[in-house]
C-alpha cells in the first residue's frame, strides 16, 4: 500500500506541453475536443516592469479529503488503496456533481461524440467504452507495470517528480516534506497530494 | 488567482431547481392550507397534480442533462452526496403526493373509473389518514425545496454558492413561487371559499417576498465583503439587466407592491377585488423565481489558485 503523490518543480517547467501529449496518447483523452487530464497554465505574474512568465502544470490533486468523492451519488468516484482517486466509468451517470465540487478543474466530460471519435481513431483498442466524467488516474495501468505515469516519464526537464509520499527514501517524500513545496488552495481543506515548488 | 464562470450546469439544471422548489413548495403549502383552513378538494387536487407534474418535468430535465440517464438508479449509492438525498426526498414526496391525491380524485368524473378500481379498504385508509399524509407531504415538499439549494451549495471553489444563505434563499424563493402558483389557482377558482384562501396566500406571498429581500440583502452583503469569486459573481449579477429588471424589479418589487396594495387598499370585500393585478403579481413571482435560478447558476464562478 502506497500513498502516491507528485511534486511539480515550477523552477524547471518550460511549458513544452509534452506531458499533455503523452497523457493524451496513453489515456486516449479527447484532444480533438481540447480536453486533457493535465494542463500547463501559462501565467504572467508581477506588474510592469517586473513581469515574468510562469508555467504551472496541473492535474487532479488526488485530494485526501475529496470533495468530488463526497459529491458523487453513485460511488463511481472512489479512492483506491494507494490513495488514487478514480472514476468507475461503468457506474458514472454523468451528473457532473463532481465537476462542480472539484476546486482544481481536474474533470471533464467524455461525451458520446468523444467516444465515437475515439472508436474511429483507435479501432477496437479503446479505453473509454461509454460516456462518463474523466480525470487523471496517475496512469494506474502503468503503475501496475512498475512504470511511472506517462507525463512524468515524458517530462524532459524533471519538473514532475512522482512516487510514494510515505516512502521516506523517495525523492517525492523528501521534496514534499522539505517545506519548499506547497499544495494549492490549502485553505479549502482538501489536502492535495500534489505539491508545487514555486519558481 | 483566476475566476472562471462554471460551464457545467446550465438552464436545464436551473429549470430542474426551479420546478423542484415550485413543486415541493406548492404541495407543502397546499397541504398546510388543508390542515388549517379546511379542504377545497377540487383546488387541492389541481394543486397537487400540478406539483407532481412540476417535479416529473423537473426530473426529466435533470435526466436529460446527464451523460447516462438510464443508469440513474445508481445515484442511490453514496449517502454523503446531496443528489442521493435529493432522490430520497423526491421519491418520498411522490409517494406522499400520490397517497394524498387518490381520495381527492373522486371529484373528477374523468378519474372516477380509476379510483373505483382501487379496493375500498385502501381508499378508506387513505381517506382516514389524509391529514397525516398532508403533514408528511408538506415535510417532503419542504425537503425537496431546500435540497435544490443544498445541491449547488456543495461547491467548495464556487464561493457564491458555497454558503448556507443559498439553500435559505432557494427555499424561501421556492415557497414564494409555490404561494404565487396557488394564488393563481385560487384566483381562477369559482369555489365560494376561494377568496378567503386567496387573501391568505396574498399575505403569505408578500411575507415571503419580504423575507427573500432580507436574505438577498444579507447574501449580497456577504458576497461583496471579501475579494473572492463571490464578489465577482455578485458584480456579474449587478451588471446583468435581466437579473436586475427581470428578477429583482419585475419578480420581487412589482409583485410585492401589488400584493401590499391588495392587502391594504384592495377593498374589504374579497369577492369584488379586481383579479388582474393578482394574476399579474403571481405570474411575475413565478417568472422571477425561474430567472433567479438561471442567473445564480450563470453567476457561479470557480476561484482557481493559478
Ligand atoms: S483535484 Fe478534483 S478531481 Fe482530483 S481528487 Fe481533488 S476534488 Fe477530486
Ligand atoms: S458525473 Fe459520474 S463520477 Fe461525477 S459525480 Fe456524477 S456519477 Fe459521480
Coordinates of C-alpha atoms and ligand atoms in Angstrom, one line a residue:
Chain A
X1 CA 0.0 0.0 0.0
X2 CA 1.4 3.3 -1.0
X3 CA 0.3 6.9 -0.9
X4 CA 1.1 8.2 -4.3
X5 CA 1.7 11.9 -4.9
X6 CA 3.6 14.3 -7.1
X7 CA 5.8 17.3 -6.7
X8 CA 5.9 19.9 -9.5
X9 CA 9.1 21.8 -9.7
X10 CA 7.9 25.0 -11.3
X11 CA 11.5 26.3 -11.5
X12 CA 12.2 23.9 -14.3
X13 CA 9.0 23.8 -16.3
X14 CA 9.4 25.3 -19.8
X15 CA 5.8 24.9 -20.9
X16 CA 6.6 22.5 -23.7
X17 CA 3.3 20.6 -23.1
X18 CA 5.0 17.2 -23.8
X19 CA 3.2 15.9 -20.7
X20 CA -0.2 16.8 -22.2
X21 CA 0.6 15.0 -25.4
X22 CA 2.0 11.9 -23.6
X23 CA -1.0 11.7 -21.3
X24 CA -3.4 12.1 -24.2
X25 CA -1.8 9.3 -26.1
X26 CA -1.5 7.0 -23.1
X27 CA -5.0 7.5 -21.9
X28 CA -6.9 8.3 -25.2
X29 CA -8.2 11.5 -23.9
X30 CA -10.2 13.7 -26.4
X31 CA -7.5 16.1 -27.6
X32 CA -9.8 16.6 -30.6
X33 CA -12.2 18.4 -28.3
X34 CA -9.3 20.1 -26.5
X35 CA -10.0 18.1 -23.3
X36 CA -7.0 16.9 -21.3
X37 CA -6.3 15.3 -18.0
X38 CA -3.3 17.5 -17.4
X39 CA -2.8 21.1 -18.5
X40 CA 0.1 23.6 -18.4
X41 CA -1.0 27.0 -17.3
X42 CA 1.0 29.8 -18.9
X43 CA 0.8 32.7 -16.5
X44 CA 2.1 36.2 -16.3
X45 CA 3.0 37.3 -12.8
X46 CA 4.0 40.6 -11.3
X47 CA 3.4 44.2 -12.5
X48 CA 5.3 46.1 -15.1
X49 CA 8.2 46.4 -15.3
X50 CA 8.8 43.4 -13.0
X51 CA 6.8 40.9 -15.0
X52 CA 7.7 37.3 -15.8
X53 CA 6.1 34.2 -17.3
X54 CA 5.4 31.2 -15.1
X55 CA 4.4 27.7 -16.1
X56 CA 2.1 25.8 -13.8
X57 CA 1.4 22.2 -14.7
X58 CA -1.8 20.9 -13.2
X59 CA -3.8 17.7 -12.9
X60 CA -6.0 16.0 -10.4
X61 CA -4.6 16.7 -6.9
X62 CA -5.8 13.3 -5.7
X63 CA -7.1 15.1 -2.6
X64 CA -7.0 13.3 0.7
X65 CA -10.3 15.0 1.7
X66 CA -12.1 14.6 -1.5
X67 CA -15.0 16.9 -2.4
X68 CA -15.6 15.1 -5.7
X69 CA -16.0 11.8 -4.0
X70 CA -18.4 13.2 -1.4
X71 CA -20.5 14.8 -4.2
X72 CA -20.7 11.6 -6.3
X73 CA -24.0 9.9 -5.7
X74 CA -23.2 6.7 -7.5
X75 CA -19.9 5.8 -5.9
X76 CA -18.3 5.9 -9.3
X77 CA -15.7 8.2 -7.9
X78 CA -13.7 6.3 -5.3
X79 CA -10.2 6.2 -3.8
X80 CA -8.1 3.1 -4.3
X81 CA -5.9 1.6 -1.6
X82 CA -2.9 3.7 -2.9
X83 CA -4.8 6.9 -2.4
X84 CA -5.5 7.4 -6.1
X85 CA -8.9 9.0 -6.9
X86 CA -10.5 7.0 -9.7
X87 CA -13.8 7.0 -11.6
X88 CA -15.5 3.7 -12.4
X89 CA -16.7 4.6 -15.9
X90 CA -19.5 2.0 -15.9
X91 CA -21.0 3.4 -12.8
X92 CA -20.8 7.1 -13.7
X93 CA -24.1 8.6 -14.7
X94 CA -22.6 11.9 -15.8
X95 CA -24.4 14.1 -13.4
X96 CA -21.5 16.5 -13.1
X97 CA -21.8 16.9 -9.4
X98 CA -18.1 16.0 -9.1
X99 CA -17.1 18.6 -11.7
X100 CA -18.9 21.3 -9.7
X101 CA -17.3 20.1 -6.5
X102 CA -13.7 19.9 -7.7
X103 CA -11.8 23.0 -6.8
X104 CA -9.0 22.3 -9.3
X105 CA -10.7 22.0 -12.7
X106 CA -9.5 18.4 -12.9
X107 CA -12.5 16.8 -14.5
X108 CA -14.2 16.9 -17.9
X109 CA -17.0 15.1 -19.7
X110 CA -16.0 12.3 -22.1
X111 CA -19.1 12.7 -24.2
X112 CA -20.8 10.4 -26.6
X113 CA -19.2 12.2 -29.6
X114 CA -15.8 11.7 -27.9
X115 CA -16.4 8.0 -27.5
X116 CA -17.4 7.8 -31.2
X117 CA -14.3 9.7 -32.3
X118 CA -12.1 7.5 -30.1
X119 CA -13.5 4.4 -31.7
X120 CA -12.8 6.0 -35.1
X121 CA -9.2 6.7 -34.2
X122 CA -8.2 3.7 -32.1
X123 CA -10.4 1.0 -33.5
X124 CA -11.2 -1.8 -31.0
X125 CA -8.3 -0.9 -28.7
X126 CA -10.3 1.8 -26.7
X127 CA -10.2 2.6 -23.0
X128 CA -13.4 4.7 -22.9
X129 CA -16.4 2.5 -23.9
X130 CA -19.2 4.7 -22.7
X131 CA -19.7 8.4 -21.9
X132 CA -18.5 9.4 -18.4
X133 CA -16.7 12.0 -16.5
X134 CA -12.9 11.6 -16.8
X135 CA -9.9 12.6 -14.9
X136 CA -6.2 11.8 -14.2
X137 CA -5.6 8.4 -12.7
X138 CA -1.8 8.8 -12.2
X139 CA -1.8 6.2 -15.0
X140 CA -2.8 3.3 -12.8
X141 CA -2.4 0.9 -15.7
X142 CA 1.3 1.9 -15.9
X143 CA 1.9 1.8 -12.2
X144 CA 0.8 -1.9 -12.3
X145 CA 3.6 -2.5 -14.7
X146 CA 6.0 -0.6 -12.4
X147 CA 6.2 2.3 -14.8
X148 CA 5.8 6.0 -13.9
X149 CA 2.8 8.0 -15.1
X150 CA 3.2 9.0 -18.8
X151 CA 3.6 12.7 -18.0
X152 CA 6.4 12.0 -15.5
X153 CA 8.2 9.7 -17.8
X154 CA 8.0 12.2 -20.7
X155 CA 8.8 15.5 -19.0
X156 CA 12.2 16.5 -20.3
X157 CA 13.0 18.9 -17.5
X158 CA 12.3 16.6 -14.5
X159 CA 9.5 19.0 -13.4
X160 CA 7.2 16.2 -12.4
X161 CA 8.5 14.1 -9.5
X162 CA 6.2 11.1 -8.7
X163 CA 6.3 8.5 -6.0
X164 CA 5.1 7.2 -2.7
X165 CA 4.7 10.1 -0.2
X166 CA 5.0 7.6 2.7
X167 CA 8.4 6.2 1.5
X168 CA 10.9 8.3 3.4
X169 CA 13.6 7.4 0.9
X170 CA 11.7 8.7 -2.1
X171 CA 12.5 12.0 -3.8
X172 CA 8.9 12.9 -3.7
X173 CA 8.7 12.5 0.1
X174 CA 11.8 14.5 0.7
X175 CA 10.7 17.4 -1.5
X176 CA 7.1 17.3 -0.1
X177 CA 8.5 17.4 3.4
X178 CA 11.2 19.9 2.7
X179 CA 8.9 22.9 3.3
X180 CA 9.8 24.2 -0.2
X181 CA 6.8 22.6 -1.8
X182 CA 3.2 23.7 -1.1
X183 CA -0.2 22.4 -2.0
X184 CA -2.6 24.7 -3.9
X185 CA -5.7 26.2 -2.2
X186 CA -4.8 24.7 1.2
X187 CA -7.5 26.8 2.9
X188 CA -10.2 24.6 1.4
X189 CA -9.0 21.6 3.5
X190 CA -8.8 19.3 0.6
X191 CA -5.3 18.0 1.5
X192 CA -4.0 17.6 -2.1
X193 CA -1.3 15.0 -2.8
X194 CA 0.3 17.2 -5.5
X195 CA 2.7 19.9 -4.3
X196 CA 4.4 22.8 -6.0
X197 CA 7.9 24.3 -5.7
X198 CA 7.4 27.9 -6.7
X199 CA 9.7 29.4 -9.4
Chain B
X1 CA -5.9 33.5 -8.7
X2 CA -8.4 33.4 -11.6
X3 CA -12.2 33.5 -11.6
X4 CA -13.8 31.3 -14.2
X5 CA -17.6 31.1 -15.0
X6 CA -18.7 27.5 -14.4
X7 CA -19.7 25.9 -17.7
X8 CA -21.1 22.7 -16.2
X9 CA -24.7 23.3 -15.2
X10 CA -26.9 25.5 -17.4
X11 CA -30.5 26.3 -17.9
X12 CA -31.6 22.7 -17.8
X13 CA -30.4 22.4 -14.2
X14 CA -31.9 25.8 -13.4
X15 CA -35.2 24.5 -14.7
X16 CA -34.9 21.4 -12.5
X17 CA -34.0 23.6 -9.5
X18 CA -37.0 25.9 -10.2
X19 CA -39.5 23.2 -10.8
X20 CA -38.2 21.2 -7.7
X21 CA -38.7 24.3 -5.5
X22 CA -42.0 25.2 -7.0
X23 CA -43.4 21.6 -6.9
X24 CA -42.1 20.9 -3.4
X25 CA -43.5 24.2 -2.0
X26 CA -46.8 24.0 -3.8
X27 CA -47.6 20.7 -2.2
X28 CA -46.2 21.8 1.2
X29 CA -48.3 25.0 1.3
X30 CA -51.4 23.2 -0.2
X31 CA -51.2 20.5 2.5
X32 CA -50.8 23.1 5.3
X33 CA -53.7 25.0 4.0
X34 CA -55.7 21.8 4.1
X35 CA -54.7 21.2 7.7
X36 CA -55.5 24.7 8.9
X37 CA -58.1 26.1 6.5
X38 CA -60.1 23.1 5.6
X39 CA -60.2 21.5 2.2
X40 CA -61.4 22.7 -1.2
X41 CA -61.0 19.3 -2.7
X42 CA -61.1 20.4 -6.3
X43 CA -58.5 23.1 -5.9
X44 CA -56.2 21.0 -3.8
X45 CA -56.3 18.2 -6.3
X46 CA -55.4 20.5 -9.1
X47 CA -52.6 22.0 -7.0
X48 CA -51.2 18.6 -6.0
X49 CA -51.5 17.2 -9.6
X50 CA -49.6 20.3 -10.9
X51 CA -46.9 19.9 -8.2
X52 CA -46.4 16.3 -9.2
X53 CA -46.2 17.4 -12.8
X54 CA -43.6 20.1 -11.9
X55 CA -41.4 17.5 -10.3
X56 CA -41.8 15.0 -13.1
X57 CA -40.9 17.6 -15.7
X58 CA -38.0 18.9 -13.5
X59 CA -36.6 15.4 -13.1
X60 CA -36.8 14.9 -16.9
X61 CA -34.7 18.0 -17.3
X62 CA -32.2 16.7 -14.8
X63 CA -32.0 13.3 -16.5
X64 CA -31.7 14.9 -20.0
X65 CA -28.6 16.8 -18.8
X66 CA -26.9 13.6 -17.7
X67 CA -24.5 11.5 -19.8
X68 CA -26.1 8.2 -18.7
X69 CA -29.6 8.8 -17.5
X70 CA -30.6 5.2 -17.9
X71 CA -28.2 4.3 -15.0
X72 CA -29.7 7.0 -12.8
X73 CA -30.7 4.3 -10.2
X74 CA -27.0 4.1 -9.2
X75 CA -27.5 7.6 -7.7
X76 CA -28.8 5.8 -4.6
X77 CA -25.3 4.6 -3.6
X78 CA -23.5 7.3 -1.7
X79 CA -25.3 9.0 1.3
X80 CA -22.6 11.6 1.5
X81 CA -23.8 13.1 -1.8
X82 CA -26.7 15.6 -1.9
X83 CA -28.0 14.0 -5.1
X84 CA -28.5 10.8 -3.1
X85 CA -30.7 12.7 -0.6
X86 CA -32.5 14.5 -3.5
X87 CA -33.5 11.2 -4.9
X88 CA -34.7 10.0 -1.5
X89 CA -36.7 13.3 -0.8
X90 CA -38.2 13.3 -4.3
X91 CA -39.4 9.7 -4.0
X92 CA -40.7 10.3 -0.5
X93 CA -42.5 13.3 -2.0
X94 CA -44.0 11.3 -4.9
X95 CA -45.3 8.6 -2.5
X96 CA -46.9 11.2 -0.2
X97 CA -48.3 13.2 -3.0
X98 CA -49.9 10.2 -4.7
X99 CA -51.2 8.8 -1.4
X100 CA -52.7 12.2 -0.7
X101 CA -54.3 12.8 -4.0
X102 CA -56.0 9.5 -4.6
X103 CA -59.0 10.2 -2.3
X104 CA -59.3 13.7 -3.8
X105 CA -59.6 12.3 -7.4
X106 CA -63.3 11.3 -7.0
X107 CA -64.1 15.0 -7.5
X108 CA -63.2 14.5 -11.2
X109 CA -65.5 12.3 -13.4
X110 CA -62.5 11.6 -15.6
X111 CA -60.7 9.9 -12.8
X112 CA -63.6 8.2 -11.1
X113 CA -63.2 4.9 -13.1
X114 CA -59.6 4.7 -11.9
X115 CA -60.5 5.5 -8.3
X116 CA -63.3 2.9 -8.4
X117 CA -60.7 0.2 -9.3
X118 CA -58.8 0.7 -6.1
X119 CA -60.1 -1.6 -3.3
X120 CA -62.4 0.2 -0.9
X121 CA -60.3 -0.6 2.2
X122 CA -57.3 1.2 0.7
X123 CA -59.3 4.2 -0.3
X124 CA -60.8 4.2 3.2
X125 CA -57.4 4.1 4.8
X126 CA -56.0 6.9 2.6
X127 CA -59.1 8.9 3.4
X128 CA -58.7 8.3 7.1
X129 CA -55.0 9.2 7.1
X130 CA -55.4 12.0 4.6
X131 CA -54.3 14.7 7.1
X132 CA -51.4 12.7 8.3
X133 CA -50.2 12.2 4.7
X134 CA -50.7 16.0 4.2
X135 CA -48.3 16.6 7.1
X136 CA -45.7 14.1 5.8
X137 CA -46.2 15.5 2.3
X138 CA -45.5 19.1 3.5
X139 CA -42.3 17.9 5.1
X140 CA -41.3 16.1 1.9
X141 CA -42.2 19.2 -0.1
X142 CA -40.0 21.4 2.2
X143 CA -37.1 18.9 1.9
X144 CA -37.3 18.9 -1.9
X145 CA -37.4 22.7 -2.0
X146 CA -34.4 23.1 0.4
X147 CA -32.5 20.3 -1.4
X148 CA -32.3 22.3 -4.6
X149 CA -30.2 24.9 -2.7
X150 CA -28.1 22.3 -0.8
X151 CA -27.2 20.6 -4.1
X152 CA -25.5 23.6 -5.6
X153 CA -24.0 24.9 -2.3
X154 CA -21.7 21.8 -2.2
X155 CA -19.1 23.5 -4.3
X156 CA -16.0 24.5 -2.3
X157 CA -14.4 26.6 -5.0
X158 CA -17.6 28.4 -6.1
X159 CA -17.7 30.9 -3.3
X160 CA -21.0 32.4 -4.4
X161 CA -22.8 29.1 -4.0
X162 CA -20.8 27.7 -1.1
X163 CA -22.8 29.4 1.6
X164 CA -25.8 28.4 3.9
X165 CA -27.5 31.5 2.7
X166 CA -28.1 29.9 -0.7
X167 CA -30.3 27.0 0.4
X168 CA -32.2 29.5 2.6
X169 CA -32.7 31.8 -0.4
X170 CA -33.8 29.0 -2.6
X171 CA -36.3 27.6 0.0
X172 CA -37.9 31.0 0.6
X173 CA -38.0 31.8 -3.1
X174 CA -39.4 28.3 -3.7
X175 CA -42.1 28.8 -1.2
X176 CA -42.9 32.2 -2.7
X177 CA -43.3 30.7 -6.1
X178 CA -45.5 27.9 -4.6
X179 CA -47.7 30.5 -2.9
X180 CA -47.9 32.5 -6.1
X181 CA -48.9 29.4 -8.1
X182 CA -51.6 28.5 -5.5
X183 CA -52.8 32.2 -5.6
X184 CA -53.1 31.9 -9.4
X185 CA -55.2 28.8 -9.0
X186 CA -57.4 30.2 -6.3
X187 CA -58.0 33.4 -8.3
X188 CA -59.2 31.3 -11.1
X189 CA -61.3 29.1 -8.9
X190 CA -65.1 29.6 -8.6
X191 CA -65.4 28.0 -5.2
X192 CA -67.1 30.3 -2.7
X193 CA -64.2 29.7 -0.2
X194 CA -61.6 30.7 -2.8
X195 CA -61.4 34.5 -2.0
X196 CA -60.6 33.7 1.7
X197 CA -57.8 31.4 0.6
X198 CA -56.6 34.0 -2.0
X199 CA -56.3 36.6 0.8
X200 CA -54.3 34.2 2.9
X201 CA -52.0 33.4 0.0
X202 CA -51.6 37.0 -0.8
X203 CA -50.4 37.8 2.7
X204 CA -48.1 34.7 2.8
X205 CA -46.5 35.6 -0.6
X206 CA -45.9 39.2 0.5
X207 CA -44.3 38.0 3.7
X208 CA -42.1 35.5 1.8
X209 CA -41.0 38.2 -0.7
X210 CA -40.0 40.5 2.2
X211 CA -38.1 37.6 3.8
X212 CA -36.5 36.9 0.4
X213 CA -35.4 40.6 0.2
X214 CA -33.8 40.4 3.6
X215 CA -31.9 37.2 2.7
X216 CA -30.9 38.7 -0.6
X217 CA -29.5 41.7 1.3
X218 CA -27.5 39.6 3.6
X219 CA -26.4 37.3 0.8
X220 CA -25.1 40.1 -1.4
X221 CA -23.5 41.8 1.6
X222 CA -21.6 38.7 2.4
X223 CA -20.6 38.2 -1.3
X224 CA -19.3 41.8 -1.7
X225 CA -17.4 41.6 1.6
X226 CA -14.3 39.7 0.5
X227 CA -12.3 39.9 -2.7
X228 CA -13.2 36.3 -3.7
X229 CA -15.2 34.6 -6.5
X230 CA -18.3 35.5 -4.6
X231 CA -17.7 39.2 -5.2
X232 CA -17.0 38.6 -8.9
X233 CA -20.3 36.7 -9.1
X234 CA -22.3 39.4 -7.3
X235 CA -20.7 42.1 -9.6
X236 CA -21.7 40.0 -12.6
X237 CA -25.3 39.9 -11.4
X238 CA -25.3 43.7 -10.7
X239 CA -24.3 44.1 -14.3
X240 CA -27.0 41.8 -15.7
X241 CA -30.0 43.8 -16.8
X242 CA -32.2 40.7 -17.0
X243 CA -31.4 39.8 -13.4
X244 CA -32.0 43.4 -12.1
X245 CA -35.0 44.2 -14.1
X246 CA -36.5 40.7 -14.7
X247 CA -35.8 39.1 -11.3
X248 CA -35.4 42.0 -8.8
X249 CA -37.8 44.6 -10.1
X250 CA -40.4 42.6 -12.0
X251 CA -40.1 39.4 -10.0
X252 CA -39.9 40.8 -6.5
X253 CA -40.6 44.6 -6.1
X254 CA -43.6 44.8 -8.5
X255 CA -45.5 41.8 -7.1
X256 CA -44.7 42.9 -3.6
X257 CA -46.2 46.3 -4.4
X258 CA -49.3 44.7 -6.0
X259 CA -49.8 42.4 -3.1
X260 CA -49.3 45.1 -0.5
X261 CA -51.8 47.2 -2.3
X262 CA -54.2 44.2 -2.4
X263 CA -53.8 43.6 1.3
X264 CA -54.2 47.2 2.5
X265 CA -56.1 49.0 -0.2
X266 CA -57.8 46.4 -2.4
X267 CA -61.2 46.8 -0.8
X268 CA -62.6 44.9 2.1
X269 CA -64.8 42.6 0.1
X270 CA -62.6 39.9 -1.3
X271 CA -65.2 39.0 -3.9
X272 CA -65.1 42.4 -5.6
X273 CA -61.4 42.7 -5.8
X274 CA -60.1 43.1 -9.3
X275 CA -58.4 39.8 -10.3
X276 CA -56.0 41.1 -12.9
X277 CA -53.4 42.7 -10.7
X278 CA -53.1 39.5 -8.5
X279 CA -52.9 37.3 -11.6
X280 CA -50.1 39.5 -12.8
X281 CA -48.3 39.5 -9.5
X282 CA -48.3 35.7 -9.2
X283 CA -47.1 35.3 -12.8
X284 CA -44.3 37.7 -12.2
X285 CA -43.2 35.9 -9.0
X286 CA -43.1 32.7 -11.0
X287 CA -41.0 34.3 -13.7
X288 CA -38.7 35.9 -11.1
X289 CA -38.2 32.6 -9.4
X290 CA -37.1 31.0 -12.7
X291 CA -34.8 33.9 -13.5
X292 CA -33.2 33.7 -10.1
X293 CA -32.1 30.2 -10.6
X294 CA -30.9 30.8 -14.1
X295 CA -28.8 33.7 -13.0
X296 CA -27.5 32.2 -9.8
X297 CA -26.2 29.3 -12.0
X298 CA -24.8 31.7 -14.6
X299 CA -23.1 33.7 -11.9
X300 CA -21.3 30.7 -10.4
X301 CA -17.5 31.2 -10.7
X302 CA -14.7 28.9 -9.8
X303 CA -11.9 30.5 -7.9
X304 CA -8.8 28.7 -9.2
X305 CA -5.5 29.1 -7.4
X306 CA -3.5 29.7 -10.6
Ligands
LIG1 S1 -8.5 17.5 -7.6 FE1 -10.6 17.5 -8.0 S2 -11.0 15.5 -9.1 FE2 -9.0 15.4 -8.1 S3 -9.4 14.4 -6.1 FE3 -9.4 16.7 -5.8 S4 -11.6 17.2 -6.0 FE4 -11.3 15.2 -6.9
LIG2 S1 -20.5 12.5 -13.0 FE1 -20.0 10.4 -12.5 S2 -18.2 10.5 -11.2 FE2 -19.1 12.5 -11.3 S3 -20.5 12.7 -9.5 FE3 -21.8 12.0 -11.2 S4 -21.7 9.8 -11.2 FE4 -20.0 10.5 -9.9

